[in-house]
């Protein structure tokens, strides 16, 4: 990678930004159910992705003018699996902003279980005008509690990952199902995390906690697309790409974290 390319890539700090004021965090909790876990009773990453979506929409129900901001696109999700969570446990989720501009924000969601499991996450979310199909400014009343919760008010987008060509990794079909598609014809974000789970099943050593997964959307995956998945280990960890028509649409990297 050239120095110029490296300069354009975001550096995701570890640990992720802590909550400055717990009273400003939105809280939900629920049990880890059978459909959330794998054969070893581990809470799957695609289930965590659904948790992040669910608490996001619950949060919209309790903030000023949340009903005026229904459209959001996930551009990047970071998950730090510090201590695994298992079937039968109960998770407590806390959600707060760590940075924002007037059209997008970084939302931190901590997933902590009553039995000691811990997954720290952060999502780069873009607010969109659903009818126009483009980023839209958030209202002042909607932004007010976010502005009060963080001093980072000039958030800019920079990718943390880039597509890789000529990896030598054999592509495999990643068939889409009717249930994978949302009301806008896009493949739901949690389905992309299902692809990460497919890769981890082939390279199980990558899931030794603690580890980090960064997943970015380089382009849309739509209903009817013929999707291929590639997964391969490299010097940074395990790489995953979803591709459509020879173009990378989803990029992911799974990397070990230093035990703290």
Short mmCIF file of C-alpha atoms in Angstrom, two decimals:
data_model
loop_
_atom_site.label_atom_id
_atom_site.label_comp_id
_atom_site.label_asym_id
_atom_site.label_seq_id
_atom_site.Cartn_x
_atom_site.Cartn_y
_atom_site.Cartn_z
CA UNK A 1 0.00 0.00 0.00
CA UNK A 2 1.36 3.41 -0.92
CA UNK A 3 1.78 6.16 1.67
CA UNK A 4 -0.81 8.26 -0.18
CA UNK A 5 -3.37 5.43 0.01
CA UNK A 6 -2.62 4.81 3.68
CA UNK A 7 -3.20 8.49 4.43
CA UNK A 8 -6.73 8.21 3.03
CA UNK A 9 -7.67 5.34 5.32
CA UNK A 10 -9.27 6.01 8.69
CA UNK A 11 -7.50 4.81 11.81
CA UNK A 12 -10.07 3.26 14.18
CA UNK A 13 -8.80 3.81 17.71
CA UNK A 14 -8.79 1.10 20.34
CA UNK A 15 -10.50 1.19 22.72
CA UNK A 16 -13.52 2.88 21.20
CA UNK A 17 -14.66 6.21 22.67
CA UNK A 18 -16.19 5.74 26.15
CA UNK A 19 -19.46 7.33 27.22
CA UNK A 20 -18.71 10.72 28.79
CA UNK A 21 -22.06 10.91 30.59
CA UNK A 22 -24.00 7.68 31.26
CA UNK A 23 -27.19 9.67 31.83
CA UNK A 24 -27.20 10.57 28.12
CA UNK A 25 -27.03 6.94 26.94
CA UNK A 26 -30.21 5.20 25.77
CA UNK A 27 -30.65 1.79 27.42
CA UNK A 28 -32.43 -1.42 26.41
CA UNK A 29 -32.07 -5.03 27.52
CA UNK A 30 -33.29 -8.45 26.41
CA UNK A 31 -32.33 -12.14 26.59
CA UNK A 32 -30.00 -13.87 24.14
CA UNK A 33 -32.35 -16.27 22.39
CA UNK A 34 -31.72 -19.51 20.53
CA UNK A 35 -31.97 -17.87 17.10
CA UNK A 36 -29.19 -15.43 18.05
CA UNK A 37 -26.55 -18.09 18.64
CA UNK A 38 -24.49 -20.71 16.82
CA UNK A 39 -23.94 -24.42 17.54
CA UNK A 40 -21.47 -23.54 20.29
CA UNK A 41 -24.04 -21.18 21.91
CA UNK A 42 -21.97 -18.11 20.96
CA UNK A 43 -23.88 -14.90 20.18
CA UNK A 44 -23.35 -14.51 16.41
CA UNK A 45 -22.16 -11.27 14.83
CA UNK A 46 -25.19 -11.03 12.53
CA UNK A 47 -27.40 -11.19 15.63
CA UNK A 48 -25.37 -8.37 17.19
CA UNK A 49 -25.93 -6.36 13.98
CA UNK A 50 -29.69 -6.85 14.38
CA UNK A 51 -29.43 -5.74 18.01
CA UNK A 52 -27.75 -2.52 16.86
CA UNK A 53 -30.53 -1.88 14.34
CA UNK A 54 -33.26 -2.62 16.85
CA UNK A 55 -31.96 -0.31 19.57
CA UNK A 56 -31.44 2.40 16.94
CA UNK A 57 -35.09 2.39 15.94
CA UNK A 58 -36.22 2.13 19.57
CA UNK A 59 -34.05 5.18 20.30
CA UNK A 60 -35.82 7.14 17.56
CA UNK A 61 -39.12 6.63 19.37
CA UNK A 62 -38.01 8.60 22.45
CA UNK A 63 -36.03 11.55 21.04
CA UNK A 64 -37.42 14.87 19.83
CA UNK A 65 -38.42 14.70 16.15
CA UNK A 66 -37.27 11.12 15.89
CA UNK A 67 -40.30 10.45 13.69
CA UNK A 68 -38.93 12.99 11.18
CA UNK A 69 -35.69 11.02 10.77
CA UNK A 70 -36.69 7.49 9.73
CA UNK A 71 -34.07 6.95 7.00
CA UNK A 72 -30.56 5.79 7.92
CA UNK A 73 -27.80 4.04 5.99
CA UNK A 74 -25.03 2.14 7.76
CA UNK A 75 -21.68 2.95 6.15
CA UNK A 76 -19.39 1.24 8.66
CA UNK A 77 -19.72 -0.92 11.76
CA UNK A 78 -16.92 -1.77 14.18
CA UNK A 79 -17.38 -4.63 16.65
CA UNK A 80 -14.82 -5.33 19.36
CA UNK A 81 -15.60 -8.75 20.84
CA UNK A 82 -13.78 -8.45 24.15
CA UNK A 83 -15.54 -11.20 26.11
CA UNK A 84 -17.96 -13.54 24.30
CA UNK A 85 -21.69 -13.64 25.05
CA UNK A 86 -23.65 -16.87 25.05
CA UNK A 87 -27.16 -18.29 24.76
CA UNK A 88 -29.37 -17.75 27.80
CA UNK A 89 -27.53 -14.67 29.01
CA UNK A 90 -29.23 -11.25 29.15
CA UNK A 91 -27.66 -8.31 27.34
CA UNK A 92 -27.83 -4.63 28.30
CA UNK A 93 -27.30 -2.21 25.41
CA UNK A 94 -26.30 1.42 25.88
CA UNK A 95 -26.33 3.79 22.89
CA UNK A 96 -24.82 7.28 22.63
CA UNK A 97 -23.21 9.55 19.99
CA UNK A 98 -19.43 9.80 19.89
CA UNK A 99 -19.21 12.27 16.96
CA UNK A 100 -21.45 13.92 14.38
CA UNK A 101 -21.87 16.37 11.57
CA UNK A 102 -25.25 17.63 10.42
CA UNK A 103 -25.88 14.71 8.02
CA UNK A 104 -24.20 11.77 9.71
CA UNK A 105 -22.97 10.53 13.06
CA UNK A 106 -20.93 7.90 14.86
CA UNK A 107 -23.11 6.01 17.32
CA UNK A 108 -21.51 3.92 20.03
CA UNK A 109 -23.40 0.90 21.32
CA UNK A 110 -22.08 -1.11 24.21
CA UNK A 111 -23.43 -4.68 24.50
CA UNK A 112 -22.72 -5.99 28.01
CA UNK A 113 -24.13 -9.23 29.38
CA UNK A 114 -25.08 -10.11 32.95
CA UNK A 115 -22.63 -13.03 32.90
CA UNK A 116 -19.65 -10.82 32.03
CA UNK A 117 -19.70 -10.77 28.21
CA UNK A 118 -18.75 -7.52 26.48
CA UNK A 119 -18.93 -6.34 22.86
CA UNK A 120 -18.12 -2.68 22.13
CA UNK A 121 -19.44 -1.34 18.82
CA UNK A 122 -19.55 1.84 16.76
CA UNK A 123 -21.63 2.62 13.66
CA UNK A 124 -21.12 5.37 11.08
CA UNK A 125 -24.71 6.27 10.15
CA UNK A 126 -25.85 8.57 7.34
CA UNK A 127 -29.22 10.28 7.64
CA UNK A 128 -31.03 10.15 4.28
CA UNK A 129 -34.07 11.70 2.70
CA UNK A 130 -35.90 8.52 1.71
CA UNK A 131 -37.82 10.09 -1.17
CA UNK A 132 -34.83 11.92 -2.63
CA UNK A 133 -32.42 9.06 -1.90
CA UNK A 134 -29.58 11.28 -0.70
CA UNK A 135 -28.00 12.44 2.59
CA UNK A 136 -30.15 14.99 4.38
CA UNK A 137 -29.52 17.47 7.17
CA UNK A 138 -30.81 16.50 10.61
CA UNK A 139 -33.08 19.02 12.34
CA UNK A 140 -31.72 21.26 15.09
CA UNK A 141 -34.04 19.77 17.73
CA UNK A 142 -33.02 16.24 16.77
CA UNK A 143 -29.32 17.09 16.90
CA UNK A 144 -29.47 19.04 20.17
CA UNK A 145 -28.98 16.08 22.57
CA UNK A 146 -26.21 14.66 20.37
CA UNK A 147 -24.37 17.98 20.27
CA UNK A 148 -24.58 18.13 24.06
CA UNK A 149 -23.19 14.59 24.46
CA UNK A 150 -19.95 15.01 22.46
CA UNK A 151 -17.53 17.75 21.49
CA UNK A 152 -16.79 16.04 18.15
CA UNK A 153 -19.07 18.08 15.85
CA UNK A 154 -17.16 17.98 12.55
CA UNK A 155 -17.22 14.29 11.72
CA UNK A 156 -15.97 13.38 8.26
CA UNK A 157 -16.11 10.09 6.39
CA UNK A 158 -12.91 8.24 5.60
CA UNK A 159 -12.89 4.53 4.76
CA UNK A 160 -10.83 2.20 6.93
CA UNK A 161 -10.71 -0.60 4.34
CA UNK A 162 -10.05 -0.90 0.64
CA UNK A 163 -10.96 -3.56 -1.89
CA UNK A 164 -8.34 -6.15 -2.73
CA UNK A 165 -7.85 -7.66 -6.18
CA UNK A 166 -5.77 -10.68 -7.10
CA UNK A 167 -6.02 -12.20 -3.64
CA UNK A 168 -5.95 -15.78 -4.88
CA UNK A 169 -9.02 -16.49 -2.73
CA UNK A 170 -11.54 -18.62 -4.60
CA UNK A 171 -14.94 -16.89 -4.87
CA UNK A 172 -17.95 -18.80 -3.62
CA UNK A 173 -21.65 -18.10 -4.24
CA UNK A 174 -23.44 -16.20 -1.47
CA UNK A 175 -27.10 -16.71 -2.44
CA UNK A 176 -29.63 -14.12 -1.32
CA UNK A 177 -33.05 -15.00 0.04
CA UNK A 178 -36.34 -13.13 -0.10
CA UNK A 179 -36.09 -12.50 3.65
CA UNK A 180 -32.71 -10.75 3.22
CA UNK A 181 -34.23 -7.70 1.49
CA UNK A 182 -35.74 -4.63 3.17
CA UNK A 183 -38.56 -2.34 2.06
CA UNK A 184 -36.19 -0.32 -0.15
CA UNK A 185 -34.86 -3.34 -2.06
CA UNK A 186 -31.51 -3.31 -0.24
CA UNK A 187 -30.02 -6.35 1.43
CA UNK A 188 -30.27 -5.81 5.18
CA UNK A 189 -27.07 -4.88 7.01
CA UNK A 190 -27.24 -7.98 9.24
CA UNK A 191 -27.03 -10.20 6.14
CA UNK A 192 -23.57 -8.79 5.37
CA UNK A 193 -22.54 -9.89 8.86
CA UNK A 194 -23.85 -13.32 7.97
CA UNK A 195 -21.12 -13.34 5.31
CA UNK A 196 -18.55 -12.62 8.03
CA UNK A 197 -19.91 -15.60 9.96
CA UNK A 198 -19.52 -17.76 6.84
CA UNK A 199 -15.87 -16.71 6.64
CA UNK A 200 -15.27 -17.35 10.34
CA UNK A 201 -16.68 -20.88 9.95
CA UNK A 202 -13.89 -21.54 7.43
CA UNK A 203 -11.20 -19.85 9.55
CA UNK A 204 -12.33 -20.48 13.16
CA UNK A 205 -9.05 -19.36 14.74
CA UNK A 206 -9.97 -15.75 13.91
CA UNK A 207 -12.69 -15.73 16.59
CA UNK A 208 -10.39 -16.17 19.59
CA UNK A 209 -11.41 -13.23 21.81
CA UNK A 210 -10.51 -10.46 22.03
CA UNK A 211 -10.87 -9.53 18.36
CA UNK A 212 -12.14 -6.67 16.20
CA UNK A 213 -14.27 -6.75 13.07
CA UNK A 214 -14.55 -3.71 10.79
CA UNK A 215 -17.21 -3.93 8.08
CA UNK A 216 -17.75 -1.23 5.46
CA UNK A 217 -20.23 -0.90 2.62
CA UNK A 218 -18.48 0.18 -0.58
CA UNK A 219 -21.66 -0.14 -2.65
CA UNK A 220 -25.21 -1.46 -2.41
CA UNK A 221 -26.24 -5.09 -2.63
CA UNK A 222 -29.73 -5.28 -4.07
CA UNK A 223 -32.47 -7.85 -4.45
CA UNK A 224 -31.69 -10.10 -7.41
CA UNK A 225 -27.93 -9.55 -7.33
CA UNK A 226 -25.69 -12.56 -7.84
CA UNK A 227 -23.27 -12.23 -4.94
CA UNK A 228 -19.89 -13.88 -4.48
CA UNK A 229 -17.92 -14.09 -1.23
CA UNK A 230 -14.14 -14.20 -0.91
CA UNK A 231 -12.29 -14.80 2.36
CA UNK A 232 -8.56 -15.08 2.93
CA UNK A 233 -6.01 -14.55 5.73
CA UNK A 234 -3.33 -11.88 5.35
CA UNK A 235 -0.82 -10.06 7.53
CA UNK A 236 -3.57 -8.01 9.23
CA UNK A 237 -5.98 -10.85 9.99
CA UNK A 238 -8.85 -12.30 8.00
CA UNK A 239 -10.31 -10.44 5.02
CA UNK A 240 -13.81 -10.82 3.58
CA UNK A 241 -15.31 -9.31 0.41
CA UNK A 242 -18.78 -9.54 -1.08
CA UNK A 243 -18.71 -8.88 -4.81
CA UNK A 244 -21.34 -8.20 -7.47
CA UNK A 245 -20.45 -8.12 -11.18
CA UNK A 246 -16.75 -8.07 -10.34
CA UNK A 247 -17.07 -5.08 -8.00
CA UNK A 248 -16.48 -5.26 -4.24
CA UNK A 249 -19.60 -4.09 -2.40
CA UNK A 250 -18.82 -5.15 1.18
CA UNK A 251 -15.41 -5.16 2.84
CA UNK A 252 -14.53 -6.67 6.21
CA UNK A 253 -11.43 -7.31 8.28
CA UNK A 254 -11.20 -9.51 11.37
CA UNK A 255 -8.11 -8.82 13.48
CA UNK A 256 -6.86 -9.85 16.92
CA UNK A 257 -6.75 -7.33 19.76
CA UNK A 258 -4.22 -7.20 22.53
CA UNK A 259 -5.69 -8.65 25.70
CA UNK A 260 -6.31 -5.95 28.26
#
